[in-house]
């Protein structure tokens, strides 16, 4: 079974600075999909970014980008120019190509300091 | 543009009571999921469904039941509420393809006293 590990329970960043959240996963599959979700205090689960394992190019969405290292099974999220609204729980998730449910990590709580 | 709608948003139950958490989606998604999120923790899968009439257990199914009679609706039933079921419950749905993200409802905060 696949597992997702987020080794940083909490992180903090100064406003306008850059922060990287770590995620590693364990799988024997060669093709799969990875996601980062954001959960602000409102509890909504919001998709931040996704990456398809067969694509070598790292995904980017505005200030959010990933560093996908397939051989190392690593999928870190970089947030540039951090804003107060970025403060939230961030969850890394893995999905098998066989359409099984998402497997989530335990999350990283990000604080943004003004 | 409703997306995934969960009701109720909050509920307090007494031990041993029963209730149904409602979930409906208007995106014609075949895949639907129920998760629970305990304080400070990640999401754990309770049950999921890949289409009407088909359901399957997730990681923590004990104490819960589901049904999927229509594409739109995926209710979660608690038969005998226990304090360990105090949690926030999320319903989600997605398209049939693995690269599609899950769309989440706003959650139901359930307390068992």
Short mmCIF file of N, CA and C in Angstrom, two decimals, chain A:
data_model
loop_
_atom_site.label_atom_id
_atom_site.label_comp_id
_atom_site.label_asym_id
_atom_site.label_seq_id
_atom_site.Cartn_x
_atom_site.Cartn_y
_atom_site.Cartn_z
N UNK A 1 0.85 -1.19 0.00
CA UNK A 1 0.00 0.00 0.00
C UNK A 1 0.88 1.24 0.00
N UNK A 2 0.37 2.25 -0.69
CA UNK A 2 1.13 3.48 -0.75
C UNK A 2 1.03 4.26 0.57
N UNK A 3 2.09 4.95 0.90
CA UNK A 3 2.08 5.83 2.07
C UNK A 3 2.64 7.18 1.68
N UNK A 4 2.19 8.21 2.37
CA UNK A 4 2.64 9.57 2.15
C UNK A 4 3.11 10.14 3.48
N UNK A 5 4.31 10.70 3.49
CA UNK A 5 4.90 11.22 4.72
C UNK A 5 5.21 12.71 4.59
N UNK A 6 4.69 13.47 5.52
CA UNK A 6 5.03 14.88 5.63
C UNK A 6 5.77 15.04 6.95
N UNK A 7 7.05 15.27 6.87
CA UNK A 7 7.90 15.20 8.06
C UNK A 7 7.90 16.46 8.90
N UNK A 8 7.27 17.52 8.40
CA UNK A 8 7.27 18.80 9.12
C UNK A 8 5.85 19.07 9.64
N UNK A 9 5.58 18.81 10.90
CA UNK A 9 4.23 19.08 11.42
C UNK A 9 3.88 20.57 11.36
N UNK A 10 4.90 21.42 11.58
CA UNK A 10 4.65 22.86 11.57
C UNK A 10 5.81 23.58 10.90
N UNK A 11 5.46 24.65 10.18
CA UNK A 11 6.46 25.51 9.56
C UNK A 11 5.99 26.95 9.73
N UNK A 12 6.97 27.86 9.67
CA UNK A 12 6.61 29.28 9.67
C UNK A 12 7.46 30.00 8.65
N UNK A 13 6.93 31.11 8.15
CA UNK A 13 7.63 31.89 7.14
C UNK A 13 7.27 33.35 7.33
N UNK A 14 8.22 34.22 7.06
CA UNK A 14 7.96 35.65 7.08
C UNK A 14 7.21 36.04 5.82
N UNK A 15 6.31 36.96 5.98
CA UNK A 15 5.57 37.48 4.83
C UNK A 15 6.56 37.92 3.75
N UNK A 16 6.24 37.58 2.48
CA UNK A 16 7.04 37.91 1.30
C UNK A 16 8.25 36.98 1.09
N UNK A 17 8.52 36.11 2.04
CA UNK A 17 9.61 35.17 1.90
C UNK A 17 9.12 33.88 1.23
N UNK A 18 10.07 32.98 1.01
CA UNK A 18 9.78 31.70 0.36
C UNK A 18 9.90 30.57 1.36
N UNK A 19 9.01 29.60 1.25
CA UNK A 19 9.03 28.44 2.14
C UNK A 19 8.81 27.18 1.31
N UNK A 20 9.44 26.10 1.76
CA UNK A 20 9.28 24.81 1.08
C UNK A 20 8.75 23.77 2.05
N UNK A 21 7.67 23.11 1.67
CA UNK A 21 7.06 22.06 2.48
C UNK A 21 7.42 20.70 1.87
N UNK A 22 7.84 19.78 2.71
CA UNK A 22 8.33 18.49 2.23
C UNK A 22 7.25 17.42 2.18
N UNK A 23 7.40 16.53 1.23
CA UNK A 23 6.50 15.38 1.12
C UNK A 23 7.27 14.24 0.45
N UNK A 24 7.24 13.10 1.05
CA UNK A 24 7.79 11.90 0.42
C UNK A 24 6.71 10.83 0.40
N UNK A 25 6.86 9.90 -0.51
CA UNK A 25 5.85 8.86 -0.64
C UNK A 25 6.53 7.55 -0.97
N UNK A 26 5.81 6.50 -0.73
CA UNK A 26 6.33 5.17 -0.98
C UNK A 26 5.37 4.45 -1.93
N UNK A 27 5.88 3.99 -3.06
CA UNK A 27 5.05 3.28 -4.02
C UNK A 27 5.93 2.40 -4.89
N UNK A 28 5.33 1.36 -5.42
CA UNK A 28 6.01 0.50 -6.38
C UNK A 28 5.50 0.76 -7.80
N UNK A 29 4.55 1.69 -7.92
CA UNK A 29 3.98 1.99 -9.22
C UNK A 29 4.87 2.99 -9.95
N UNK A 30 4.84 2.95 -11.27
CA UNK A 30 5.66 3.86 -12.06
C UNK A 30 4.86 5.07 -12.54
N UNK A 31 3.56 4.92 -12.57
CA UNK A 31 2.70 6.02 -12.99
C UNK A 31 1.69 6.33 -11.89
N UNK A 32 1.56 7.60 -11.57
CA UNK A 32 0.66 7.99 -10.48
C UNK A 32 0.49 9.50 -10.53
N UNK A 33 -0.28 10.02 -9.59
CA UNK A 33 -0.59 11.45 -9.56
C UNK A 33 -0.41 11.97 -8.14
N UNK A 34 0.12 13.16 -8.05
CA UNK A 34 0.39 13.78 -6.75
C UNK A 34 -0.32 15.12 -6.67
N UNK A 35 -0.78 15.44 -5.48
CA UNK A 35 -1.55 16.67 -5.27
C UNK A 35 -1.09 17.34 -3.97
N UNK A 36 -1.22 18.66 -3.95
CA UNK A 36 -1.14 19.43 -2.72
C UNK A 36 -2.48 20.11 -2.50
N UNK A 37 -3.02 19.92 -1.30
CA UNK A 37 -4.26 20.59 -0.91
C UNK A 37 -3.97 21.54 0.24
N UNK A 38 -4.71 22.64 0.26
CA UNK A 38 -4.62 23.63 1.33
C UNK A 38 -5.91 23.60 2.13
N UNK A 39 -5.77 23.63 3.46
CA UNK A 39 -6.95 23.69 4.31
C UNK A 39 -6.82 24.88 5.26
N UNK A 40 -7.43 26.01 4.93
CA UNK A 40 -7.39 27.19 5.82
C UNK A 40 -8.28 26.96 7.03
N UNK A 41 -8.27 27.91 7.98
CA UNK A 41 -9.11 27.75 9.18
C UNK A 41 -10.59 27.52 8.88
N UNK A 42 -11.04 27.91 7.72
CA UNK A 42 -12.43 27.67 7.33
C UNK A 42 -12.72 26.18 7.10
N UNK A 43 -11.71 25.36 7.09
CA UNK A 43 -11.78 23.89 6.93
C UNK A 43 -11.99 23.44 5.50
N UNK A 44 -12.18 24.37 4.57
CA UNK A 44 -12.34 23.94 3.19
C UNK A 44 -11.06 23.26 2.70
N UNK A 45 -11.20 22.28 1.84
CA UNK A 45 -10.05 21.63 1.21
C UNK A 45 -9.93 22.20 -0.20
N UNK A 46 -8.82 22.86 -0.46
CA UNK A 46 -8.64 23.58 -1.72
C UNK A 46 -7.45 23.00 -2.45
N UNK A 47 -7.65 22.60 -3.70
CA UNK A 47 -6.55 22.09 -4.49
C UNK A 47 -5.56 23.23 -4.79
N UNK A 48 -4.29 22.99 -4.52
CA UNK A 48 -3.25 23.98 -4.79
C UNK A 48 -2.56 23.67 -6.11
N UNK A 49 -2.13 22.43 -6.28
CA UNK A 49 -1.34 22.07 -7.45
C UNK A 49 -1.33 20.55 -7.61
N UNK A 50 -1.14 20.09 -8.82
CA UNK A 50 -1.06 18.66 -9.05
C UNK A 50 0.05 18.36 -10.04
N UNK A 51 0.55 17.12 -9.96
CA UNK A 51 1.68 16.69 -10.80
C UNK A 51 1.41 15.27 -11.27
N UNK A 52 1.64 15.04 -12.54
CA UNK A 52 1.53 13.70 -13.09
C UNK A 52 2.93 13.11 -13.15
N UNK A 53 3.10 11.90 -12.67
CA UNK A 53 4.43 11.32 -12.52
C UNK A 53 5.15 11.13 -13.84
N UNK A 54 4.42 10.99 -14.92
CA UNK A 54 5.09 10.75 -16.21
C UNK A 54 5.61 12.07 -16.81
N UNK A 55 5.24 13.17 -16.21
CA UNK A 55 5.72 14.47 -16.69
C UNK A 55 6.96 14.87 -15.90
N UNK A 56 8.05 15.13 -16.58
CA UNK A 56 9.28 15.52 -15.90
C UNK A 56 9.24 16.98 -15.45
N UNK A 57 8.50 17.79 -16.16
CA UNK A 57 8.45 19.21 -15.84
C UNK A 57 7.68 19.43 -14.55
N UNK A 58 8.24 20.23 -13.68
CA UNK A 58 7.59 20.54 -12.41
C UNK A 58 6.38 21.44 -12.63
N UNK A 59 5.28 21.12 -11.95
CA UNK A 59 4.08 21.93 -12.08
C UNK A 59 4.24 23.28 -11.37
N UNK A 60 3.58 24.28 -11.93
CA UNK A 60 3.61 25.63 -11.36
C UNK A 60 2.22 26.25 -11.47
N UNK A 61 1.80 26.89 -10.37
CA UNK A 61 0.54 27.64 -10.35
C UNK A 61 0.79 28.95 -9.62
N UNK A 62 1.07 29.99 -10.39
CA UNK A 62 1.32 31.32 -9.82
C UNK A 62 2.47 31.25 -8.81
N UNK A 63 2.23 31.54 -7.55
CA UNK A 63 3.30 31.56 -6.55
C UNK A 63 3.66 30.17 -6.02
N UNK A 64 2.93 29.16 -6.45
CA UNK A 64 3.13 27.81 -5.96
C UNK A 64 3.82 26.96 -7.02
N UNK A 65 4.83 26.25 -6.62
CA UNK A 65 5.51 25.35 -7.54
C UNK A 65 5.95 24.11 -6.77
N UNK A 66 6.23 23.06 -7.51
CA UNK A 66 6.67 21.83 -6.87
C UNK A 66 8.07 21.47 -7.35
N UNK A 67 8.75 20.72 -6.52
CA UNK A 67 10.02 20.09 -6.90
C UNK A 67 9.76 18.58 -6.84
N UNK A 68 9.52 18.01 -8.01
CA UNK A 68 9.17 16.60 -8.11
C UNK A 68 10.43 15.81 -8.46
N UNK A 69 10.84 14.96 -7.56
CA UNK A 69 12.01 14.11 -7.75
C UNK A 69 11.53 12.66 -7.72
N UNK A 70 11.28 12.11 -8.91
CA UNK A 70 10.63 10.79 -8.99
C UNK A 70 11.51 9.69 -8.40
N UNK A 71 12.79 9.73 -8.70
CA UNK A 71 13.67 8.68 -8.19
C UNK A 71 13.74 8.70 -6.67
N UNK A 72 13.72 9.87 -6.11
CA UNK A 72 13.78 10.02 -4.65
C UNK A 72 12.40 9.91 -4.02
N UNK A 73 11.35 9.83 -4.83
CA UNK A 73 9.96 9.80 -4.35
C UNK A 73 9.69 10.98 -3.42
N UNK A 74 10.00 12.14 -3.96
CA UNK A 74 9.85 13.37 -3.21
C UNK A 74 9.01 14.37 -4.01
N UNK A 75 8.17 15.11 -3.31
CA UNK A 75 7.22 16.03 -3.97
C UNK A 75 7.04 17.24 -3.06
N UNK A 76 7.99 18.14 -3.06
CA UNK A 76 7.91 19.29 -2.16
C UNK A 76 7.18 20.45 -2.81
N UNK A 77 6.58 21.27 -1.98
CA UNK A 77 5.81 22.44 -2.42
C UNK A 77 6.56 23.70 -2.02
N UNK A 78 6.80 24.56 -2.99
CA UNK A 78 7.44 25.84 -2.71
C UNK A 78 6.42 26.96 -2.87
N UNK A 79 6.35 27.80 -1.85
CA UNK A 79 5.46 28.95 -1.88
C UNK A 79 6.35 30.19 -1.90
N UNK A 80 6.26 30.95 -2.95
CA UNK A 80 7.06 32.16 -3.09
C UNK A 80 6.24 33.39 -2.68
N UNK A 81 6.95 34.43 -2.23
CA UNK A 81 6.26 35.68 -1.87
C UNK A 81 5.08 35.38 -0.93
N UNK A 82 5.35 34.71 0.16
CA UNK A 82 4.29 34.24 1.05
C UNK A 82 3.39 35.39 1.51
N UNK A 83 2.12 35.09 1.56
CA UNK A 83 1.11 36.06 1.99
C UNK A 83 0.38 35.54 3.22
N UNK A 84 -0.21 36.48 3.97
CA UNK A 84 -0.92 36.09 5.20
C UNK A 84 -2.00 35.05 4.90
N UNK A 85 -2.60 35.15 3.73
CA UNK A 85 -3.65 34.21 3.36
C UNK A 85 -3.15 32.81 3.05
N UNK A 86 -1.83 32.64 3.02
CA UNK A 86 -1.28 31.30 2.78
C UNK A 86 -1.26 30.46 4.06
N UNK A 87 -1.50 31.09 5.19
CA UNK A 87 -1.51 30.37 6.46
C UNK A 87 -2.62 29.32 6.45
N UNK A 88 -2.22 28.06 6.65
CA UNK A 88 -3.19 26.95 6.53
C UNK A 88 -2.48 25.65 6.83
N UNK A 89 -3.28 24.57 6.86
CA UNK A 89 -2.72 23.22 6.82
C UNK A 89 -2.54 22.85 5.36
N UNK A 90 -1.41 22.21 5.06
CA UNK A 90 -1.16 21.76 3.70
C UNK A 90 -1.01 20.23 3.71
N UNK A 91 -1.77 19.60 2.82
CA UNK A 91 -1.74 18.15 2.74
C UNK A 91 -1.21 17.71 1.38
N UNK A 92 -0.29 16.77 1.44
CA UNK A 92 0.21 16.12 0.25
C UNK A 92 -0.62 14.86 0.03
N UNK A 93 -0.92 14.52 -1.22
CA UNK A 93 -1.75 13.34 -1.49
C UNK A 93 -1.28 12.62 -2.73
N UNK A 94 -1.49 11.31 -2.72
CA UNK A 94 -1.05 10.42 -3.80
C UNK A 94 -2.28 9.71 -4.34
N UNK A 95 -2.30 9.54 -5.68
CA UNK A 95 -3.38 8.75 -6.26
C UNK A 95 -2.82 7.80 -7.31
N UNK A 96 -3.21 6.55 -7.18
CA UNK A 96 -2.81 5.51 -8.13
C UNK A 96 -3.53 5.70 -9.46
N UNK A 97 -2.92 5.28 -10.56
CA UNK A 97 -3.59 5.38 -11.86
C UNK A 97 -4.79 4.45 -11.98
N UNK A 98 -4.92 3.51 -11.04
CA UNK A 98 -6.05 2.60 -11.06
C UNK A 98 -7.27 3.19 -10.37
N UNK A 99 -7.24 4.50 -10.20
CA UNK A 99 -8.41 5.22 -9.69
C UNK A 99 -8.76 4.83 -8.26
N UNK A 100 -7.82 4.43 -7.48
CA UNK A 100 -8.08 4.21 -6.06
C UNK A 100 -8.17 5.56 -5.38
N UNK A 101 -8.74 5.58 -4.16
CA UNK A 101 -8.85 6.86 -3.46
C UNK A 101 -7.50 7.49 -3.17
N UNK A 102 -7.54 8.80 -2.94
CA UNK A 102 -6.35 9.52 -2.55
C UNK A 102 -5.81 8.99 -1.22
N UNK A 103 -4.47 8.98 -1.11
CA UNK A 103 -3.81 8.69 0.15
C UNK A 103 -3.18 10.00 0.62
N UNK A 104 -3.56 10.46 1.81
CA UNK A 104 -3.10 11.74 2.32
C UNK A 104 -1.97 11.58 3.32
N UNK A 105 -1.08 12.58 3.35
CA UNK A 105 -0.15 12.72 4.46
C UNK A 105 -0.86 13.35 5.65
N UNK A 106 -0.15 13.48 6.76
CA UNK A 106 -0.76 14.00 7.98
C UNK A 106 -0.82 15.52 8.02
N UNK A 107 -0.17 16.16 7.08
CA UNK A 107 -0.30 17.60 6.98
C UNK A 107 0.85 18.38 7.61
N UNK A 108 1.04 19.59 7.12
CA UNK A 108 1.98 20.56 7.68
C UNK A 108 1.22 21.85 7.93
N UNK A 109 1.30 22.34 9.16
CA UNK A 109 0.64 23.60 9.48
C UNK A 109 1.60 24.75 9.21
N UNK A 110 1.23 25.62 8.28
CA UNK A 110 2.06 26.76 7.91
C UNK A 110 1.54 28.03 8.55
N UNK A 111 2.42 28.72 9.24
CA UNK A 111 2.11 30.04 9.80
C UNK A 111 2.87 31.08 9.00
N UNK A 112 2.24 32.22 8.75
CA UNK A 112 2.87 33.32 8.04
C UNK A 112 2.96 34.51 9.00
N UNK A 113 4.17 34.98 9.18
CA UNK A 113 4.43 36.04 10.16
C UNK A 113 4.53 37.38 9.46
N UNK A 114 3.74 38.32 9.90
CA UNK A 114 3.72 39.64 9.28
C UNK A 114 4.96 40.46 9.62
#
